[in-house]
Amino acid sequence: MKTLLGFIRKEFLQTLRDPRMRFLLFVAPCVQLTIFGTALSTEAKNIRLSVFGAVSDQPLQELHRKALASGWFIPAKVSVADPFEQIQKGEADAVLVAPEEGFDKSLGRKEGRVQLLINATNVTRAQSIERYFQNIVRTLYPQKAPIEFDVRVLYNPALRTSLFLVPGVMSLLVCLITILLTGMSIAKEKELGTFETLIAAPVTPEEVILGKTIPFVLLGMSNIPLIVGVAMVLFGMPLRGSLWMLLIASFVFVCCTVGIGLFISTVAKNQQQSMMGGFLYLFPSVLLSGLVFPVENMPWALRIFSYLNPLTYFIELLRNIMLKGGDLRLIAVNVLILAAMATLAITASWRRFKTTLT
């Protein structure tokens, strides 16, 4: 234990003595969460809306004014009259087109037909525009339906995008810090030439693995209160579940990502290779985690990789604990899966580690 504690102390000193490293560990995650949580949004805003019809067509103009008053749309500045050219030239995102006889006469015949041209190069944005207009039309021209629905939106009644995205960004930041820093640990020893001293010292491979793992687990866990605090203060993220659930889930996830970073460091021969390996792992990991795109929407072939991705389970844990209060069965299943992944990653790192230089 004395040798192991000395090894852990050496790793802490080596990591924290550089002011830039301390900034990357404790300040950068808070700054990144603030920027990403503010910038990332699936909501369609500032939609440039144009109208094609007679100025005297009062119902059409009323629909246009109602759309602008909703806050989602802004008036488009167009240089051509043709609505299709307005979309083609990128001057408008959506165009309201009245029928030939006018929207007012169409309403008089109880048809109420009006065309909406939408730029669908961004499918998600186009779907949002369509939903917005459906809500506006229902507000202006309510129809008495035979069945009425009493809709209640649970866990996020204001439909705020930040409450959906911020837990994913929190998971991404913890994953990024632990994998990249741990991945460069042994690679840095090899590059600086101190690896020879390490293998000549009276330490076992198990002590080296623990000495390289424990400090980064503790450093990763030290980021959890900072990131959660920023999320709650700046973005109003609730914490409806218990804090101990969040800490247990975070601890198991950090152990898993540290194990993955350590495995990358045993494969890489220098810090550049280690950093490239970390990014090669992180890029598909983020895309297949459900951070932005739902896992259920993916093809089965890609969904399999999502279920082998630790980030998928931690994002689900954070959203469940912070927004829903934490379902014990879901938490237990996801934590056990993460624990199995962490055991596998650390075991693979231990097997890859060699006590002789290659």
CSV table of C-alpha atoms in Angstrom, one decimal:
chain,number,residue,atom,x,y,z
A,1,MET,CA,0.0,0.0,0.0
A,2,LYS,CA,2.9,2.4,0.7
A,3,THR,CA,4.2,1.9,-2.9
A,4,LEU,CA,0.7,2.3,-4.3
A,5,LEU,CA,0.0,5.5,-2.3
A,6,GLY,CA,3.4,6.9,-3.4
A,7,PHE,CA,2.5,6.1,-7.0
A,8,ILE,CA,-0.9,7.8,-6.7
A,9,ARG,CA,0.7,10.9,-5.0
A,10,LYS,CA,3.2,11.1,-7.9
A,11,GLU,CA,0.3,11.0,-10.5
A,12,PHE,CA,-1.6,13.8,-8.7
A,13,LEU,CA,1.5,16.0,-8.5
A,14,GLN,CA,2.4,15.4,-12.1
A,15,THR,CA,-1.2,16.2,-13.2
A,16,LEU,CA,-2.0,19.2,-11.0
A,17,ARG,CA,1.3,21.0,-10.9
A,18,ASP,CA,0.7,22.6,-14.3
A,19,PRO,CA,-1.7,25.6,-14.1
A,20,ARG,CA,-3.0,24.9,-17.6
A,21,MET,CA,-3.9,21.4,-16.6
A,22,ARG,CA,-5.8,22.7,-13.6
A,23,PHE,CA,-7.6,25.0,-15.9
A,24,LEU,CA,-8.6,22.2,-18.2
A,25,LEU,CA,-9.7,20.0,-15.3
A,26,PHE,CA,-11.8,22.4,-13.3
A,27,VAL,CA,-12.6,25.6,-15.3
A,28,ALA,CA,-12.9,24.4,-18.9
A,29,PRO,CA,-15.8,21.9,-18.1
A,30,CYS,CA,-17.9,24.7,-16.6
A,31,VAL,CA,-17.2,27.0,-19.5
A,32,GLN,CA,-17.9,24.3,-22.0
A,33,LEU,CA,-21.2,23.3,-20.3
A,34,THR,CA,-22.3,27.0,-20.3
A,35,ILE,CA,-21.5,27.4,-24.0
A,36,PHE,CA,-22.8,24.1,-25.3
A,37,GLY,CA,-26.0,24.2,-23.1
A,38,THR,CA,-26.8,27.7,-24.5
A,39,ALA,CA,-25.8,27.0,-28.1
A,40,LEU,CA,-27.2,23.5,-28.6
A,41,SER,CA,-30.9,23.6,-29.3
A,42,THR,CA,-33.3,21.5,-31.4
A,43,GLU,CA,-35.9,24.3,-31.4
A,44,ALA,CA,-36.4,26.2,-34.7
A,45,LYS,CA,-36.1,29.9,-34.2
A,46,ASN,CA,-35.8,33.0,-36.3
A,47,ILE,CA,-37.7,31.3,-39.2
A,48,ARG,CA,-37.8,33.8,-42.1
A,49,LEU,CA,-41.4,33.9,-43.2
A,50,SER,CA,-42.8,35.5,-46.4
A,51,VAL,CA,-46.4,35.8,-47.7
A,52,PHE,CA,-47.6,35.6,-51.3
A,53,GLY,CA,-51.0,37.0,-51.7
A,54,ALA,CA,-53.0,40.2,-51.9
A,55,VAL,CA,-52.5,42.8,-49.2
A,56,SER,CA,-56.3,43.2,-49.0
A,57,ASP,CA,-56.7,39.5,-48.1
A,58,GLN,CA,-57.3,40.1,-44.4
A,59,PRO,CA,-57.4,36.4,-43.2
A,60,LEU,CA,-54.1,35.7,-45.0
A,61,GLN,CA,-52.5,38.8,-43.4
A,62,GLU,CA,-53.9,37.9,-40.0
A,63,LEU,CA,-52.4,34.5,-40.3
A,64,HIS,CA,-49.1,36.1,-41.2
A,65,ARG,CA,-49.3,38.5,-38.2
A,66,LYS,CA,-50.2,35.7,-35.8
A,67,ALA,CA,-47.1,33.7,-37.0
A,68,LEU,CA,-44.8,36.7,-36.5
A,69,ALA,CA,-46.3,37.3,-33.0
A,70,SER,CA,-45.6,33.7,-31.9
A,71,GLY,CA,-41.9,34.5,-31.6
A,72,TRP,CA,-40.8,31.6,-33.9
A,73,PHE,CA,-41.0,33.6,-37.1
A,74,ILE,CA,-39.4,36.8,-38.4
A,75,PRO,CA,-40.3,38.7,-41.6
A,76,ALA,CA,-38.3,37.6,-44.6
A,77,LYS,CA,-36.5,40.2,-46.8
A,78,VAL,CA,-37.2,39.1,-50.3
A,79,SER,CA,-36.1,40.6,-53.6
A,80,VAL,CA,-38.2,38.4,-55.9
A,81,ALA,CA,-42.0,37.9,-56.1
A,82,ASP,CA,-42.0,34.2,-57.0
A,83,PRO,CA,-42.4,32.1,-53.8
A,84,PHE,CA,-40.4,29.2,-55.1
A,85,GLU,CA,-37.5,31.5,-56.0
A,86,GLN,CA,-37.6,33.0,-52.5
A,87,ILE,CA,-37.0,29.5,-51.1
A,88,GLN,CA,-34.4,28.6,-53.8
A,89,LYS,CA,-32.3,31.8,-53.3
A,90,GLY,CA,-32.4,31.3,-49.5
A,91,GLU,CA,-34.3,34.5,-48.9
A,92,ALA,CA,-37.1,32.8,-47.0
A,93,ASP,CA,-37.4,29.6,-44.9
A,94,ALA,CA,-41.2,29.4,-45.4
A,95,VAL,CA,-43.7,31.1,-47.6
A,96,LEU,CA,-47.5,31.4,-47.2
A,97,VAL,CA,-49.2,31.1,-50.6
A,98,ALA,CA,-52.9,32.0,-50.9
A,99,PRO,CA,-55.1,30.3,-53.5
A,100,GLU,CA,-55.8,32.1,-56.8
A,101,GLU,CA,-59.2,33.4,-55.6
A,102,GLY,CA,-57.7,34.5,-52.3
A,103,PHE,CA,-57.7,33.0,-48.8
A,104,ASP,CA,-60.7,35.1,-47.7
A,105,LYS,CA,-63.0,33.7,-50.4
A,106,SER,CA,-61.7,30.2,-49.7
A,107,LEU,CA,-62.7,30.6,-46.1
A,108,GLY,CA,-66.1,31.9,-47.2
A,109,ARG,CA,-66.7,28.6,-49.0
A,110,LYS,CA,-65.6,26.8,-45.8
A,111,GLU,CA,-62.6,25.3,-47.5
A,112,GLY,CA,-59.8,27.4,-45.9
A,113,ARG,CA,-57.1,26.2,-48.2
A,114,VAL,CA,-53.7,27.9,-48.0
A,115,GLN,CA,-50.3,26.6,-49.1
A,116,LEU,CA,-47.2,26.6,-47.0
A,117,LEU,CA,-43.8,26.2,-48.8
A,118,ILE,CA,-41.1,25.0,-46.5
A,119,ASN,CA,-37.3,24.7,-47.1
A,120,ALA,CA,-36.7,21.1,-46.0
A,121,THR,CA,-33.0,20.9,-46.5
A,122,ASN,CA,-32.9,20.7,-42.7
A,123,VAL,CA,-35.6,18.0,-42.0
A,124,THR,CA,-35.8,18.7,-38.3
A,125,ARG,CA,-36.3,22.4,-38.8
A,126,ALA,CA,-38.9,21.8,-41.5
A,127,GLN,CA,-40.9,19.5,-39.2
A,128,SER,CA,-40.8,22.1,-36.5
A,129,ILE,CA,-42.0,24.8,-38.9
A,130,GLU,CA,-44.9,22.6,-39.9
A,131,ARG,CA,-45.9,21.9,-36.3
A,132,TYR,CA,-45.7,25.6,-35.4
A,133,PHE,CA,-48.1,26.5,-38.2
A,134,GLN,CA,-50.5,23.7,-37.3
A,135,ASN,CA,-50.7,25.2,-33.8
A,136,ILE,CA,-51.2,28.7,-35.1
A,137,VAL,CA,-54.0,27.6,-37.5
A,138,ARG,CA,-55.7,25.7,-34.7
A,139,THR,CA,-55.6,28.7,-32.5
A,140,LEU,CA,-57.0,31.0,-35.2
A,141,TYR,CA,-59.6,28.6,-36.5
A,142,PRO,CA,-60.6,26.1,-33.8
A,143,GLN,CA,-62.7,23.2,-34.9
A,144,LYS,CA,-65.1,21.4,-32.6
A,145,ALA,CA,-63.8,17.8,-32.6
A,146,PRO,CA,-66.0,14.8,-31.5
A,147,ILE,CA,-63.2,13.8,-29.1
A,148,GLU,CA,-61.3,16.3,-26.9
A,149,PHE,CA,-57.9,15.4,-25.5
A,150,ASP,CA,-56.6,16.7,-22.2
A,151,VAL,CA,-52.8,16.8,-22.8
A,152,ARG,CA,-50.4,16.9,-20.0
A,153,VAL,CA,-46.6,17.2,-20.6
A,154,LEU,CA,-44.7,15.5,-17.8
A,155,TYR,CA,-41.2,16.1,-16.5
A,156,ASN,CA,-40.6,19.1,-18.9
A,157,PRO,CA,-43.9,21.0,-19.1
A,158,ALA,CA,-42.3,24.0,-20.7
A,159,LEU,CA,-40.7,21.8,-23.4
A,160,ARG,CA,-37.3,23.4,-22.8
A,161,THR,CA,-34.6,21.9,-25.1
A,162,SER,CA,-32.0,22.6,-22.4
A,163,LEU,CA,-33.5,20.1,-20.0
A,164,PHE,CA,-33.1,17.4,-22.7
A,165,LEU,CA,-29.6,18.4,-23.9
A,166,VAL,CA,-27.8,19.5,-20.8
A,167,PRO,CA,-27.6,16.0,-19.2
A,168,GLY,CA,-26.1,14.7,-22.4
A,169,VAL,CA,-23.6,17.5,-22.5
A,170,MET,CA,-22.7,16.8,-18.9
A,171,SER,CA,-22.1,13.2,-19.8
A,172,LEU,CA,-20.0,14.2,-22.8
A,173,LEU,CA,-17.7,16.5,-20.8
A,174,VAL,CA,-17.0,13.9,-18.1
A,175,CYS,CA,-16.3,11.3,-20.8
A,176,LEU,CA,-14.0,13.7,-22.7
A,177,ILE,CA,-12.0,14.7,-19.7
A,178,THR,CA,-11.4,11.2,-18.3
A,179,ILE,CA,-10.7,9.4,-21.5
A,180,LEU,CA,-8.3,12.0,-23.0
A,181,LEU,CA,-6.4,12.7,-19.7
A,182,THR,CA,-6.1,9.0,-18.8
A,183,GLY,CA,-5.3,8.0,-22.4
A,184,MET,CA,-2.2,10.2,-22.3
A,185,SER,CA,-0.9,8.9,-19.0
A,186,ILE,CA,1.2,5.9,-20.0
A,187,ALA,CA,1.7,7.4,-23.5
A,188,LYS,CA,3.3,10.4,-21.8
A,189,GLU,CA,5.7,8.2,-19.8
A,190,LYS,CA,6.7,6.5,-23.1
A,191,GLU,CA,7.3,9.7,-24.9
A,192,LEU,CA,9.3,11.5,-22.2
A,193,GLY,CA,11.4,8.4,-21.5
A,194,THR,CA,10.3,7.9,-17.9
A,195,PHE,CA,8.7,4.6,-18.8
A,196,GLU,CA,12.1,2.9,-18.3
A,197,THR,CA,12.3,4.3,-14.8
A,198,LEU,CA,8.8,3.1,-14.1
A,199,ILE,CA,9.3,-0.5,-15.2
A,200,ALA,CA,12.7,-0.6,-13.4
A,201,ALA,CA,11.1,0.5,-10.1
A,202,PRO,CA,9.9,-2.2,-7.6
A,203,VAL,CA,6.3,-2.0,-8.6
A,204,THR,CA,4.0,-4.6,-10.0
A,205,PRO,CA,1.8,-4.2,-13.1
A,206,GLU,CA,-1.3,-4.2,-10.8
A,207,GLU,CA,0.2,-1.3,-8.8
A,208,VAL,CA,0.9,0.6,-12.0
A,209,ILE,CA,-2.7,0.1,-13.3
A,210,LEU,CA,-4.2,1.2,-9.9
A,211,GLY,CA,-1.8,4.1,-9.7
A,212,LYS,CA,-2.8,5.3,-13.1
A,213,THR,CA,-6.5,4.6,-12.5
A,214,ILE,CA,-7.3,5.9,-9.0
A,215,PRO,CA,-6.0,9.5,-9.5
A,216,PHE,CA,-8.0,10.1,-12.6
A,217,VAL,CA,-11.2,8.5,-11.1
A,218,LEU,CA,-10.9,11.0,-8.2
A,219,LEU,CA,-10.2,13.9,-10.6
A,220,GLY,CA,-13.2,12.8,-12.8
A,221,MET,CA,-15.4,12.7,-9.7
A,222,SER,CA,-14.3,16.1,-8.6
A,223,ASN,CA,-15.8,17.5,-11.8
A,224,ILE,CA,-19.3,16.1,-11.1
A,225,PRO,CA,-20.2,18.7,-8.4
A,226,LEU,CA,-18.9,21.5,-10.6
A,227,ILE,CA,-20.8,20.4,-13.7
A,228,VAL,CA,-24.0,19.6,-11.8
A,229,GLY,CA,-23.8,23.0,-10.0
A,230,VAL,CA,-23.4,24.9,-13.3
A,231,ALA,CA,-26.3,23.0,-14.9
A,232,MET,CA,-28.6,23.7,-11.9
A,233,VAL,CA,-27.7,27.4,-11.5
A,234,LEU,CA,-27.4,28.5,-15.1
A,235,PHE,CA,-30.0,26.3,-16.8
A,236,GLY,CA,-32.4,25.6,-14.0
A,237,MET,CA,-31.8,21.8,-14.2
A,238,PRO,CA,-33.8,20.1,-11.5
A,239,LEU,CA,-32.4,17.3,-9.3
A,240,ARG,CA,-35.6,15.3,-8.6
A,241,GLY,CA,-33.7,12.1,-7.7
A,242,SER,CA,-31.4,11.6,-4.7
A,243,LEU,CA,-27.8,12.8,-4.8
A,244,TRP,CA,-26.4,9.5,-3.8
A,245,MET,CA,-28.0,7.9,-6.9
A,246,LEU,CA,-26.3,10.5,-9.0
A,247,LEU,CA,-22.9,10.0,-7.3
A,248,ILE,CA,-23.0,6.2,-7.6
A,249,ALA,CA,-23.9,6.4,-11.3
A,250,SER,CA,-21.2,8.9,-11.9
A,251,PHE,CA,-18.6,6.9,-10.1
A,252,VAL,CA,-19.2,3.7,-12.1
A,253,PHE,CA,-19.3,5.7,-15.4
A,254,VAL,CA,-16.0,7.5,-14.5
A,255,CYS,CA,-14.4,4.1,-13.7
A,256,CYS,CA,-15.5,2.8,-17.1
A,257,THR,CA,-14.2,5.8,-19.1
A,258,VAL,CA,-10.9,5.8,-17.1
A,259,GLY,CA,-10.5,2.2,-18.0
A,260,ILE,CA,-11.1,2.9,-21.7
A,261,GLY,CA,-8.6,5.8,-21.6
A,262,LEU,CA,-6.1,3.5,-19.9
A,263,PHE,CA,-6.6,0.9,-22.6
A,264,ILE,CA,-6.0,3.5,-25.3
A,265,SER,CA,-2.8,4.6,-23.5
A,266,THR,CA,-1.5,1.0,-23.5
A,267,VAL,CA,-1.9,0.7,-27.3
A,268,ALA,CA,-0.6,4.2,-28.2
A,269,LYS,CA,3.2,4.8,-28.4
A,270,ASN,CA,3.1,8.5,-27.9
A,271,GLN,CA,0.7,11.3,-26.8
A,272,GLN,CA,-0.3,12.2,-30.3
A,273,GLN,CA,-1.5,8.6,-31.0
A,274,SER,CA,-3.2,8.5,-27.7
A,275,MET,CA,-5.1,11.8,-28.4
A,276,MET,CA,-6.1,10.6,-31.9
A,277,GLY,CA,-7.3,7.2,-30.4
A,278,GLY,CA,-9.4,9.1,-27.9
A,279,PHE,CA,-11.1,11.2,-30.5
A,280,LEU,CA,-11.6,8.2,-32.8
A,281,TYR,CA,-13.5,6.6,-29.9
A,282,LEU,CA,-15.4,9.7,-28.8
A,283,PHE,CA,-16.8,10.8,-32.2
A,284,PRO,CA,-18.9,7.6,-32.9
A,285,SER,CA,-19.6,7.3,-29.2
A,286,VAL,CA,-21.3,10.7,-29.1
A,287,LEU,CA,-23.2,10.1,-32.3
A,288,LEU,CA,-24.5,6.7,-31.2
A,289,SER,CA,-25.3,7.7,-27.6
A,290,GLY,CA,-28.7,9.2,-27.9
A,291,LEU,CA,-27.3,12.7,-27.0
A,292,VAL,CA,-29.1,14.3,-30.0
A,293,PHE,CA,-30.6,11.5,-32.1
A,294,PRO,CA,-32.8,9.0,-30.3
A,295,VAL,CA,-31.4,5.5,-30.2
A,296,GLU,CA,-34.8,4.1,-31.1
A,297,ASN,CA,-34.6,5.8,-34.5
A,298,MET,CA,-31.4,4.1,-35.5
A,299,PRO,CA,-31.2,0.9,-37.7
A,300,TRP,CA,-30.7,-2.3,-35.7
A,301,ALA,CA,-27.1,-2.6,-37.0
A,302,LEU,CA,-26.2,0.7,-35.5
A,303,ARG,CA,-28.4,0.3,-32.4
A,304,ILE,CA,-26.2,-2.7,-31.4
A,305,PHE,CA,-23.2,-0.3,-31.2
A,306,SER,CA,-25.3,2.1,-29.1
A,307,TYR,CA,-26.0,-0.6,-26.6
A,308,LEU,CA,-22.2,-1.3,-26.3
A,309,ASN,CA,-21.6,2.4,-25.6
A,310,PRO,CA,-21.1,3.5,-22.0
A,311,LEU,CA,-22.2,7.0,-22.8
A,312,THR,CA,-25.7,5.7,-23.8
A,313,TYR,CA,-26.4,4.3,-20.3
A,314,PHE,CA,-25.0,7.3,-18.4
A,315,ILE,CA,-27.1,9.8,-20.4
A,316,GLU,CA,-30.2,7.7,-19.6
A,317,LEU,CA,-29.2,7.6,-16.0
A,318,LEU,CA,-28.7,11.4,-15.7
A,319,ARG,CA,-32.0,12.2,-17.5
A,320,ASN,CA,-33.9,9.7,-15.3
A,321,ILE,CA,-32.3,10.9,-12.0
A,322,MET,CA,-32.5,14.6,-12.6
A,323,LEU,CA,-35.8,14.9,-14.5
A,324,LYS,CA,-37.9,11.9,-13.3
A,325,GLY,CA,-36.7,11.3,-9.8
A,326,GLY,CA,-34.8,8.1,-10.4
A,327,ASP,CA,-36.4,4.7,-11.0
A,328,LEU,CA,-34.6,2.2,-8.9
A,329,ARG,CA,-34.9,-0.7,-11.3
A,330,LEU,CA,-33.7,1.4,-14.3
A,331,ILE,CA,-30.8,2.7,-12.3
A,332,ALA,CA,-29.8,-0.7,-11.0
A,333,VAL,CA,-29.8,-2.2,-14.5
A,334,ASN,CA,-27.8,0.6,-16.1
A,335,VAL,CA,-25.3,0.8,-13.3
A,336,LEU,CA,-24.7,-2.9,-13.5
A,337,ILE,CA,-24.1,-2.7,-17.2
A,338,LEU,CA,-21.6,0.2,-16.7
A,339,ALA,CA,-19.9,-1.8,-13.9
A,340,ALA,CA,-19.5,-4.8,-16.3
A,341,MET,CA,-18.0,-2.5,-18.9
A,342,ALA,CA,-15.7,-0.9,-16.4
A,343,THR,CA,-14.4,-4.3,-15.3
A,344,LEU,CA,-13.9,-5.4,-18.9
A,345,ALA,CA,-12.0,-2.2,-19.8
A,346,ILE,CA,-9.7,-2.2,-16.7
A,347,THR,CA,-9.0,-6.0,-17.2
A,348,ALA,CA,-8.2,-5.5,-20.8
A,349,SER,CA,-5.8,-2.6,-19.8
A,350,TRP,CA,-4.1,-4.8,-17.3
A,351,ARG,CA,-3.6,-7.6,-19.8
A,352,ARG,CA,-2.3,-5.1,-22.4
A,353,PHE,CA,0.2,-3.6,-20.0
A,354,LYS,CA,3.7,-5.0,-20.4
A,355,THR,CA,6.6,-4.7,-18.1
A,356,THR,CA,9.2,-4.5,-20.9
A,357,LEU,CA,9.5,-1.9,-23.6
A,358,THR,CA,8.4,-2.8,-27.1
